[in-house]
Amino acid sequence: EQLKGAVTFEHVSFRYPGMSSYVLKDISFHVRPGETVAILGSTGAGKSSILQLIPRLYDPTEGAVYVDGMNLKDIKMDDLRKRIGFTPQESILFSGTVEENLAWGKSDASLSEMKAAAKDAQIHETITDLKDGYETKLGQKGINLSGGQKQRLSVARALIRKPNILILDDSTSALDLQTESKVLDAIDEYKCTLFIVTQKLSTAKRADKIMLIDDGKIIEEGTHDQLMNTSALYREIAYS
Ligand code: CTP
């Protein structure tokens, strides 16, 4: 499947159900299989709203989204879930064991698959240091883990599926630069398409495409080098 990992937005506008104003306004872009896309923009710009349309948490009000070359509406939800790994801004952990949390949504995951994903997400050693390792029970919402640990656990959970498309919505914000860079190096090996919301210049630099979002629109698009040349706004972000 040649288009495995491709994502296209075609004139997508979106407003949340029951709301009168649009939070996304005529968004169009095409991402090729295997590309890394960094999404930057101030709070409330619409970054999460864009990403939520890919796993169909919401449908566009107007326009269409294509994944792996198919209109999302023509993909069965079960099938779509296998193609996409999505870690929302707030990690969703529950009060089961680490293992149960990792296998959530993929109950047939083996322990060795979990460990491999946990290593890639730089959380394996933290887990083995816990009292009962992978069988340690997490408190409600993973209460006994730090923010960055929760994020890495969520990333590991997404990696277990070996998705064609991985969406990290601010899911590495609590990681230091070095840890984040290790996680991203490991993700490179999955050869998946990656969308990553970030505020870190180091992450933007490694992207094939940076999208700068403001007020529900893509206001700049390009690589780091391109935007450094062409975008005063990007330079402002880069130097801040
Ligand atoms: N919004 C909304 N209803 C929601 C979520 C968001 O009306 N359930 C609105 C927000 O108030 C905002 C706009 O949608 O005006 C875009 O929000 P979002 O996509 O979450 O923006 P982000 O760029 O992701 O902001 P942040 O960095 O703060 O996550």
PDB file of C-alpha atoms and ligand atoms in Angstrom:
ATOM      1  CA  GLU A   1       0.000   0.000   0.000  1.00  0.00           C
ATOM      2  CA  GLN A   2       1.864   2.960  -1.380  1.00  0.00           C
ATOM      3  CA  LEU A   3      -0.117   5.582   0.475  1.00  0.00           C
ATOM      4  CA  LYS A   4       0.268   3.903   3.856  1.00  0.00           C
ATOM      5  CA  GLY A   5       0.940   6.776   6.239  1.00  0.00           C
ATOM      6  CA  ALA A   6      -0.265   9.564   3.943  1.00  0.00           C
ATOM      7  CA  VAL A   7      -2.560  12.194   5.470  1.00  0.00           C
ATOM      8  CA  THR A   8      -4.453  14.799   3.492  1.00  0.00           C
ATOM      9  CA  PHE A   9      -6.724  17.595   4.657  1.00  0.00           C
ATOM     10  CA  GLU A  10      -8.908  19.025   1.924  1.00  0.00           C
ATOM     11  CA  HIS A  11     -10.491  22.385   2.735  1.00  0.00           C
ATOM     12  CA  VAL A  12     -11.263  21.346   6.279  1.00  0.00           C
ATOM     13  CA  SER A  13     -13.278  23.701   8.435  1.00  0.00           C
ATOM     14  CA  PHE A  14     -14.425  22.710  11.853  1.00  0.00           C
ATOM     15  CA  ARG A  15     -16.498  23.940  14.726  1.00  0.00           C
ATOM     16  CA  TYR A  16     -17.181  21.988  17.885  1.00  0.00           C
ATOM     17  CA  PRO A  17     -20.727  20.596  18.064  1.00  0.00           C
ATOM     18  CA  GLY A  18     -23.094  23.213  19.409  1.00  0.00           C
ATOM     19  CA  MET A  19     -20.626  26.065  18.920  1.00  0.00           C
ATOM     20  CA  SER A  20     -21.212  28.841  16.428  1.00  0.00           C
ATOM     21  CA  SER A  21     -17.648  29.860  15.617  1.00  0.00           C
ATOM     22  CA  TYR A  22     -15.175  27.910  13.547  1.00  0.00           C
ATOM     23  CA  VAL A  23     -11.946  26.835  15.258  1.00  0.00           C
ATOM     24  CA  LEU A  24     -10.429  25.534  11.982  1.00  0.00           C
ATOM     25  CA  LYS A  25     -10.808  27.537   8.814  1.00  0.00           C
ATOM     26  CA  ASP A  26     -10.172  26.000   5.419  1.00  0.00           C
ATOM     27  CA  ILE A  27      -7.168  23.871   6.296  1.00  0.00           C
ATOM     28  CA  SER A  28      -5.500  21.989   3.438  1.00  0.00           C
ATOM     29  CA  PHE A  29      -2.245  20.060   3.515  1.00  0.00           C
ATOM     30  CA  HIS A  30      -0.692  16.845   2.340  1.00  0.00           C
ATOM     31  CA  VAL A  31       1.733  14.745   4.336  1.00  0.00           C
ATOM     32  CA  ARG A  32       3.633  11.968   2.616  1.00  0.00           C
ATOM     33  CA  PRO A  33       4.198   8.544   4.163  1.00  0.00           C
ATOM     34  CA  GLY A  34       6.970   8.605   6.742  1.00  0.00           C
ATOM     35  CA  GLU A  35       7.215  12.370   7.076  1.00  0.00           C
ATOM     36  CA  THR A  36       7.580  14.106  10.412  1.00  0.00           C
ATOM     37  CA  VAL A  37       5.354  17.119  10.895  1.00  0.00           C
ATOM     38  CA  ALA A  38       5.943  19.529  13.759  1.00  0.00           C
ATOM     39  CA  ILE A  39       2.930  21.595  14.730  1.00  0.00           C
ATOM     40  CA  LEU A  40       3.609  24.892  16.406  1.00  0.00           C
ATOM     41  CA  GLY A  41       1.334  27.661  17.511  1.00  0.00           C
ATOM     42  CA  SER A  42       0.131  29.525  20.552  1.00  0.00           C
ATOM     43  CA  THR A  43      -2.421  28.163  22.971  1.00  0.00           C
ATOM     44  CA  GLY A  44      -5.921  27.947  21.524  1.00  0.00           C
ATOM     45  CA  ALA A  45      -4.598  28.198  17.951  1.00  0.00           C
ATOM     46  CA  GLY A  46      -6.258  24.920  16.937  1.00  0.00           C
ATOM     47  CA  LYS A  47      -3.400  22.400  17.060  1.00  0.00           C
ATOM     48  CA  SER A  48      -5.302  19.755  19.033  1.00  0.00           C
ATOM     49  CA  SER A  49      -8.424  20.366  16.991  1.00  0.00           C
ATOM     50  CA  ILE A  50      -6.560  19.541  13.779  1.00  0.00           C
ATOM     51  CA  LEU A  51      -5.067  16.366  15.216  1.00  0.00           C
ATOM     52  CA  GLN A  52      -8.320  15.111  16.729  1.00  0.00           C
ATOM     53  CA  LEU A  53      -9.835  14.898  13.276  1.00  0.00           C
ATOM     54  CA  ILE A  54      -7.311  12.275  12.159  1.00  0.00           C
ATOM     55  CA  PRO A  55      -8.464   9.460  14.512  1.00  0.00           C
ATOM     56  CA  ARG A  56     -12.040  10.763  14.035  1.00  0.00           C
ATOM     57  CA  LEU A  57     -12.618  11.992  17.555  1.00  0.00           C
ATOM     58  CA  TYR A  58     -14.574  14.569  15.592  1.00  0.00           C
ATOM     59  CA  ASP A  59     -15.533  14.858  11.939  1.00  0.00           C
ATOM     60  CA  PRO A  60     -14.856  18.011   9.940  1.00  0.00           C
ATOM     61  CA  THR A  61     -17.802  20.360   9.599  1.00  0.00           C
ATOM     62  CA  GLU A  62     -16.741  20.988   6.020  1.00  0.00           C
ATOM     63  CA  GLY A  63     -14.139  19.397   3.796  1.00  0.00           C
ATOM     64  CA  ALA A  64     -12.569  15.948   4.067  1.00  0.00           C
ATOM     65  CA  VAL A  65      -9.682  14.106   5.679  1.00  0.00           C
ATOM     66  CA  TYR A  66      -7.858  11.259   3.954  1.00  0.00           C
ATOM     67  CA  VAL A  67      -5.690   8.684   5.701  1.00  0.00           C
ATOM     68  CA  ASP A  68      -3.635   6.085   3.836  1.00  0.00           C
ATOM     69  CA  GLY A  69      -5.239   7.422   0.653  1.00  0.00           C
ATOM     70  CA  MET A  70      -8.806   6.791   1.816  1.00  0.00           C
ATOM     71  CA  ASN A  71     -11.499   9.167   2.948  1.00  0.00           C
ATOM     72  CA  LEU A  72     -11.805   8.669   6.706  1.00  0.00           C
ATOM     73  CA  LYS A  73     -15.520   8.103   6.306  1.00  0.00           C
ATOM     74  CA  ASP A  74     -14.800   5.003   4.241  1.00  0.00           C
ATOM     75  CA  ILE A  75     -12.541   3.384   6.857  1.00  0.00           C
ATOM     76  CA  LYS A  76     -14.137   1.218   9.540  1.00  0.00           C
ATOM     77  CA  MET A  77     -13.380   2.534  13.025  1.00  0.00           C
ATOM     78  CA  ASP A  78     -11.744  -0.742  14.093  1.00  0.00           C
ATOM     79  CA  ASP A  79      -9.492  -0.596  11.092  1.00  0.00           C
ATOM     80  CA  LEU A  80      -8.692   3.074  11.655  1.00  0.00           C
ATOM     81  CA  ARG A  81      -7.637   2.381  15.223  1.00  0.00           C
ATOM     82  CA  LYS A  82      -5.050  -0.068  13.955  1.00  0.00           C
ATOM     83  CA  ARG A  83      -3.602   2.474  11.571  1.00  0.00           C
ATOM     84  CA  ILE A  84      -3.291   5.378  13.985  1.00  0.00           C
ATOM     85  CA  GLY A  85      -1.504   5.810  17.297  1.00  0.00           C
ATOM     86  CA  PHE A  86      -2.767   8.836  19.170  1.00  0.00           C
ATOM     87  CA  THR A  87      -1.586  10.211  22.468  1.00  0.00           C
ATOM     88  CA  PRO A  88      -3.806  13.038  23.650  1.00  0.00           C
ATOM     89  CA  GLN A  89      -2.525  16.060  25.513  1.00  0.00           C
ATOM     90  CA  GLU A  90      -3.654  14.608  28.823  1.00  0.00           C
ATOM     91  CA  SER A  91      -2.341  11.063  29.224  1.00  0.00           C
ATOM     92  CA  ILE A  92      -5.165   8.637  29.837  1.00  0.00           C
ATOM     93  CA  LEU A  93      -3.958   6.179  32.434  1.00  0.00           C
ATOM     94  CA  PHE A  94      -6.123   4.138  34.755  1.00  0.00           C
ATOM     95  CA  SER A  95      -5.602   2.340  38.026  1.00  0.00           C
ATOM     96  CA  GLY A  96      -4.510  -1.004  36.622  1.00  0.00           C
ATOM     97  CA  THR A  97      -1.008  -2.383  36.333  1.00  0.00           C
ATOM     98  CA  VAL A  98       1.635  -0.865  34.068  1.00  0.00           C
ATOM     99  CA  GLU A  99       1.162  -3.860  31.806  1.00  0.00           C
ATOM    100  CA  GLU A 100      -2.599  -3.362  31.586  1.00  0.00           C
ATOM    101  CA  ASN A 101      -2.115   0.296  30.861  1.00  0.00           C
ATOM    102  CA  LEU A 102       0.347  -0.457  28.094  1.00  0.00           C
ATOM    103  CA  ALA A 103      -1.881  -3.077  26.495  1.00  0.00           C
ATOM    104  CA  TRP A 104      -4.955  -0.867  26.595  1.00  0.00           C
ATOM    105  CA  GLY A 105      -6.523  -0.966  23.139  1.00  0.00           C
ATOM    106  CA  LYS A 106      -4.305  -3.858  22.083  1.00  0.00           C
ATOM    107  CA  SER A 107      -5.072  -6.633  24.496  1.00  0.00           C
ATOM    108  CA  ASP A 108      -3.092  -9.206  22.514  1.00  0.00           C
ATOM    109  CA  ALA A 109       0.189  -7.339  23.051  1.00  0.00           C
ATOM    110  CA  SER A 110       2.899  -9.631  24.399  1.00  0.00           C
ATOM    111  CA  LEU A 111       5.191  -8.678  27.245  1.00  0.00           C
ATOM    112  CA  SER A 112       8.157  -8.551  24.903  1.00  0.00           C
ATOM    113  CA  GLU A 113       6.309  -6.170  22.575  1.00  0.00           C
ATOM    114  CA  MET A 114       5.500  -4.001  25.574  1.00  0.00           C
ATOM    115  CA  LYS A 115       9.076  -3.991  26.721  1.00  0.00           C
ATOM    116  CA  ALA A 116      10.379  -3.092  23.286  1.00  0.00           C
ATOM    117  CA  ALA A 117       7.950  -0.175  23.053  1.00  0.00           C
ATOM    118  CA  ALA A 118       8.755   0.910  26.609  1.00  0.00           C
ATOM    119  CA  LYS A 119      12.458   0.910  25.795  1.00  0.00           C
ATOM    120  CA  ASP A 120      11.832   3.029  22.719  1.00  0.00           C
ATOM    121  CA  ALA A 121       9.772   5.462  24.775  1.00  0.00           C
ATOM    122  CA  GLN A 122      12.618   5.624  27.341  1.00  0.00           C
ATOM    123  CA  ILE A 123      10.395   4.360  30.151  1.00  0.00           C
ATOM    124  CA  HIS A 124      11.505   0.724  30.494  1.00  0.00           C
ATOM    125  CA  GLU A 125      14.067   1.417  33.215  1.00  0.00           C
ATOM    126  CA  THR A 126      11.609   3.481  35.217  1.00  0.00           C
ATOM    127  CA  ILE A 127       9.187   0.565  35.056  1.00  0.00           C
ATOM    128  CA  THR A 128      11.721  -2.053  36.104  1.00  0.00           C
ATOM    129  CA  ASP A 129      12.658   0.184  39.052  1.00  0.00           C
ATOM    130  CA  LEU A 130       9.065   0.095  40.315  1.00  0.00           C
ATOM    131  CA  LYS A 131       8.217  -2.289  43.141  1.00  0.00           C
ATOM    132  CA  ASP A 132       6.634  -4.956  40.959  1.00  0.00           C
ATOM    133  CA  GLY A 133       8.037  -3.918  37.601  1.00  0.00           C
ATOM    134  CA  TYR A 134       5.505  -4.284  34.813  1.00  0.00           C
ATOM    135  CA  GLU A 135       3.001  -5.673  37.309  1.00  0.00           C
ATOM    136  CA  THR A 136       3.078  -2.600  39.516  1.00  0.00           C
ATOM    137  CA  LYS A 137      -0.375  -1.183  40.051  1.00  0.00           C
ATOM    138  CA  LEU A 138      -0.642   2.455  39.084  1.00  0.00           C
ATOM    139  CA  GLY A 139      -2.757   4.697  41.273  1.00  0.00           C
ATOM    140  CA  GLN A 140      -5.866   6.249  39.826  1.00  0.00           C
ATOM    141  CA  LYS A 141      -4.942   8.136  36.627  1.00  0.00           C
ATOM    142  CA  GLY A 142      -1.372   6.938  37.150  1.00  0.00           C
ATOM    143  CA  ILE A 143      -1.140   9.205  40.161  1.00  0.00           C
ATOM    144  CA  ASN A 144       2.197   7.829  41.358  1.00  0.00           C
ATOM    145  CA  LEU A 145       3.996   8.760  38.154  1.00  0.00           C
ATOM    146  CA  SER A 146       5.494  12.096  37.203  1.00  0.00           C
ATOM    147  CA  GLY A 147       4.121  14.043  34.253  1.00  0.00           C
ATOM    148  CA  GLY A 148       6.999  13.025  32.013  1.00  0.00           C
ATOM    149  CA  GLN A 149       6.711   9.380  33.041  1.00  0.00           C
ATOM    150  CA  LYS A 150       3.021   9.368  32.206  1.00  0.00           C
ATOM    151  CA  GLN A 151       3.780  10.894  28.838  1.00  0.00           C
ATOM    152  CA  ARG A 152       6.409   8.281  28.054  1.00  0.00           C
ATOM    153  CA  LEU A 153       4.039   5.495  29.090  1.00  0.00           C
ATOM    154  CA  SER A 154       1.417   6.902  26.723  1.00  0.00           C
ATOM    155  CA  VAL A 155       3.939   7.053  23.916  1.00  0.00           C
ATOM    156  CA  ALA A 156       4.923   3.421  24.597  1.00  0.00           C
ATOM    157  CA  ARG A 157       1.269   2.432  24.469  1.00  0.00           C
ATOM    158  CA  ALA A 158       0.906   4.071  21.071  1.00  0.00           C
ATOM    159  CA  LEU A 159       4.085   2.454  19.728  1.00  0.00           C
ATOM    160  CA  ILE A 160       2.930  -1.063  20.622  1.00  0.00           C
ATOM    161  CA  ARG A 161       0.425  -0.845  17.784  1.00  0.00           C
ATOM    162  CA  LYS A 162       3.186  -0.054  15.287  1.00  0.00           C
ATOM    163  CA  PRO A 163       0.910   2.538  13.730  1.00  0.00           C
ATOM    164  CA  ASN A 164       1.263   3.908  10.203  1.00  0.00           C
ATOM    165  CA  ILE A 165       0.543   7.302  11.681  1.00  0.00           C
ATOM    166  CA  LEU A 166       1.607   8.456  15.108  1.00  0.00           C
ATOM    167  CA  ILE A 167       0.118  11.571  16.651  1.00  0.00           C
ATOM    168  CA  LEU A 168       1.800  13.042  19.694  1.00  0.00           C
ATOM    169  CA  ASP A 169      -0.287  15.943  20.916  1.00  0.00           C
ATOM    170  CA  ASP A 170       2.095  17.685  23.261  1.00  0.00           C
ATOM    171  CA  SER A 171       2.983  14.264  24.635  1.00  0.00           C
ATOM    172  CA  THR A 172       6.653  14.968  25.044  1.00  0.00           C
ATOM    173  CA  SER A 173       6.365  18.449  26.558  1.00  0.00           C
ATOM    174  CA  ALA A 174       7.513  17.307  29.998  1.00  0.00           C
ATOM    175  CA  LEU A 175      10.610  15.535  28.663  1.00  0.00           C
ATOM    176  CA  ASP A 176      14.026  17.124  28.746  1.00  0.00           C
ATOM    177  CA  LEU A 177      15.682  17.740  25.396  1.00  0.00           C
ATOM    178  CA  GLN A 178      17.950  14.728  25.578  1.00  0.00           C
ATOM    179  CA  THR A 179      15.211  12.263  26.521  1.00  0.00           C
ATOM    180  CA  GLU A 180      12.886  13.658  23.894  1.00  0.00           C
ATOM    181  CA  SER A 181      15.578  13.317  21.290  1.00  0.00           C
ATOM    182  CA  LYS A 182      16.150   9.657  22.247  1.00  0.00           C
ATOM    183  CA  VAL A 183      12.421   8.972  21.998  1.00  0.00           C
ATOM    184  CA  LEU A 184      12.267  10.622  18.585  1.00  0.00           C
ATOM    185  CA  ASP A 185      15.341   8.716  17.369  1.00  0.00           C
ATOM    186  CA  ALA A 186      13.594   5.473  18.342  1.00  0.00           C
ATOM    187  CA  ILE A 187      10.359   6.555  16.660  1.00  0.00           C
ATOM    188  CA  ASP A 188      12.324   7.199  13.444  1.00  0.00           C
ATOM    189  CA  GLU A 189      12.951   3.457  13.283  1.00  0.00           C
ATOM    190  CA  TYR A 190       9.206   2.785  13.106  1.00  0.00           C
ATOM    191  CA  LYS A 191       9.142   4.598   9.745  1.00  0.00           C
ATOM    192  CA  CYS A 192       5.697   5.928  10.573  1.00  0.00           C
ATOM    193  CA  THR A 193       4.276   9.308   9.728  1.00  0.00           C
ATOM    194  CA  LEU A 194       4.633  11.473  12.803  1.00  0.00           C
ATOM    195  CA  PHE A 195       2.638  14.501  13.875  1.00  0.00           C
ATOM    196  CA  ILE A 196       4.113  16.159  16.901  1.00  0.00           C
ATOM    197  CA  VAL A 197       2.869  19.251  18.689  1.00  0.00           C
ATOM    198  CA  THR A 198       5.867  20.905  20.209  1.00  0.00           C
ATOM    199  CA  GLN A 199       7.301  24.105  21.529  1.00  0.00           C
ATOM    200  CA  LYS A 200      10.852  22.848  21.229  1.00  0.00           C
ATOM    201  CA  LEU A 201      13.022  24.210  18.475  1.00  0.00           C
ATOM    202  CA  SER A 202      15.145  21.052  18.513  1.00  0.00           C
ATOM    203  CA  THR A 203      12.061  19.031  17.603  1.00  0.00           C
ATOM    204  CA  ALA A 204      10.921  21.476  14.934  1.00  0.00           C
ATOM    205  CA  LYS A 205      14.387  21.338  13.379  1.00  0.00           C
ATOM    206  CA  ARG A 206      14.194  17.617  12.723  1.00  0.00           C
ATOM    207  CA  ALA A 207      10.767  17.816  11.059  1.00  0.00           C
ATOM    208  CA  ASP A 208      10.294  17.453   7.310  1.00  0.00           C
ATOM    209  CA  LYS A 209       7.540  19.987   7.604  1.00  0.00           C
ATOM    210  CA  ILE A 210       6.681  22.585  10.200  1.00  0.00           C
ATOM    211  CA  MET A 211       3.161  23.947  10.348  1.00  0.00           C
ATOM    212  CA  LEU A 212       2.662  27.161  12.186  1.00  0.00           C
ATOM    213  CA  ILE A 213      -0.951  27.431  13.308  1.00  0.00           C
ATOM    214  CA  ASP A 214      -2.728  30.597  14.310  1.00  0.00           C
ATOM    215  CA  ASP A 215      -6.425  31.286  14.764  1.00  0.00           C
ATOM    216  CA  GLY A 216      -7.469  28.033  13.079  1.00  0.00           C
ATOM    217  CA  LYS A 217      -5.317  28.490   9.996  1.00  0.00           C
ATOM    218  CA  ILE A 218      -1.935  27.287   8.772  1.00  0.00           C
ATOM    219  CA  ILE A 219      -0.069  30.544   8.515  1.00  0.00           C
ATOM    220  CA  GLU A 220       3.367  29.163   7.630  1.00  0.00           C
ATOM    221  CA  GLU A 221       4.556  25.836   6.283  1.00  0.00           C
ATOM    222  CA  GLY A 222       8.082  24.674   5.521  1.00  0.00           C
ATOM    223  CA  THR A 223      11.269  23.245   6.971  1.00  0.00           C
ATOM    224  CA  HIS A 224      13.183  24.975   9.726  1.00  0.00           C
ATOM    225  CA  ASP A 225      15.701  26.374   7.253  1.00  0.00           C
ATOM    226  CA  GLN A 226      12.993  27.610   4.913  1.00  0.00           C
ATOM    227  CA  LEU A 227      11.008  29.288   7.668  1.00  0.00           C
ATOM    228  CA  MET A 228      14.115  30.872   9.158  1.00  0.00           C
ATOM    229  CA  ASN A 229      14.522  32.569   5.783  1.00  0.00           C
ATOM    230  CA  THR A 230      10.948  33.448   5.018  1.00  0.00           C
ATOM    231  CA  SER A 231       9.006  33.839   8.249  1.00  0.00           C
ATOM    232  CA  ALA A 232       9.535  36.675  10.692  1.00  0.00           C
ATOM    233  CA  LEU A 233       7.085  34.991  13.022  1.00  0.00           C
ATOM    234  CA  TYR A 234       9.023  31.733  12.984  1.00  0.00           C
ATOM    235  CA  ARG A 235      12.282  33.577  13.609  1.00  0.00           C
ATOM    236  CA  GLU A 236      10.625  35.233  16.572  1.00  0.00           C
ATOM    237  CA  ILE A 237       9.655  31.814  17.959  1.00  0.00           C
ATOM    238  CA  ALA A 238      13.094  30.417  17.192  1.00  0.00           C
ATOM    239  CA  TYR A 239      14.935  33.177  19.005  1.00  0.00           C
ATOM    240  CA  SER A 240      12.600  33.346  21.989  1.00  0.00           C
TER     241      SER A 240
HETATM  242  N1  CTP B   1     -12.316  24.484  21.810  1.00  0.00           N
HETATM  243  C1  CTP B   1     -13.662  24.298  22.011  1.00  0.00           C
HETATM  244  N2  CTP B   1     -14.135  23.108  22.509  1.00  0.00           N
HETATM  245  C2  CTP B   1     -13.289  22.102  22.802  1.00  0.00           C
HETATM  246  C3  CTP B   1     -11.914  22.272  22.592  1.00  0.00           C
HETATM  247  C4  CTP B   1     -11.447  23.494  22.091  1.00  0.00           C
HETATM  248  O1  CTP B   1     -14.445  25.209  21.744  1.00  0.00           O
HETATM  249  N3  CTP B   1     -13.770  20.946  23.273  1.00  0.00           N
HETATM  250  C5  CTP B   1     -11.823  25.762  21.247  1.00  0.00           C
HETATM  251  C6  CTP B   1     -10.798  26.451  22.136  1.00  0.00           C
HETATM  252  O2  CTP B   1     -11.426  27.317  23.020  1.00  0.00           O
HETATM  253  C7  CTP B   1      -9.936  27.206  21.150  1.00  0.00           C
HETATM  254  C8  CTP B   1     -10.052  26.400  19.871  1.00  0.00           C
HETATM  255  O3  CTP B   1     -11.129  25.496  20.062  1.00  0.00           O
HETATM  256  O4  CTP B   1     -10.465  28.487  20.922  1.00  0.00           O
HETATM  257  C9  CTP B   1      -8.792  25.652  19.518  1.00  0.00           C
HETATM  258  O5  CTP B   1      -8.438  24.801  20.604  1.00  0.00           O
HETATM  259  P1  CTP B   1      -7.290  23.715  20.510  1.00  0.00           P
HETATM  260  O6  CTP B   1      -7.383  23.022  19.214  1.00  0.00           O
HETATM  261  O7  CTP B   1      -7.331  22.894  21.741  1.00  0.00           O
HETATM  262  O8  CTP B   1      -5.987  24.655  20.494  1.00  0.00           O
HETATM  263  P2  CTP B   1      -4.469  24.249  20.731  1.00  0.00           P
HETATM  264  O9  CTP B   1      -3.686  24.998  19.717  1.00  0.00           O
HETATM  265  O10 CTP B   1      -4.321  22.779  20.749  1.00  0.00           O
HETATM  266  O11 CTP B   1      -4.187  24.863  22.166  1.00  0.00           O
HETATM  267  P3  CTP B   1      -3.255  24.329  23.360  1.00  0.00           P
HETATM  268  O12 CTP B   1      -1.840  24.550  22.913  1.00  0.00           O
HETATM  269  O13 CTP B   1      -3.623  25.185  24.509  1.00  0.00           O
HETATM  270  O14 CTP B   1      -3.589  22.892  23.550  1.00  0.00           O
END
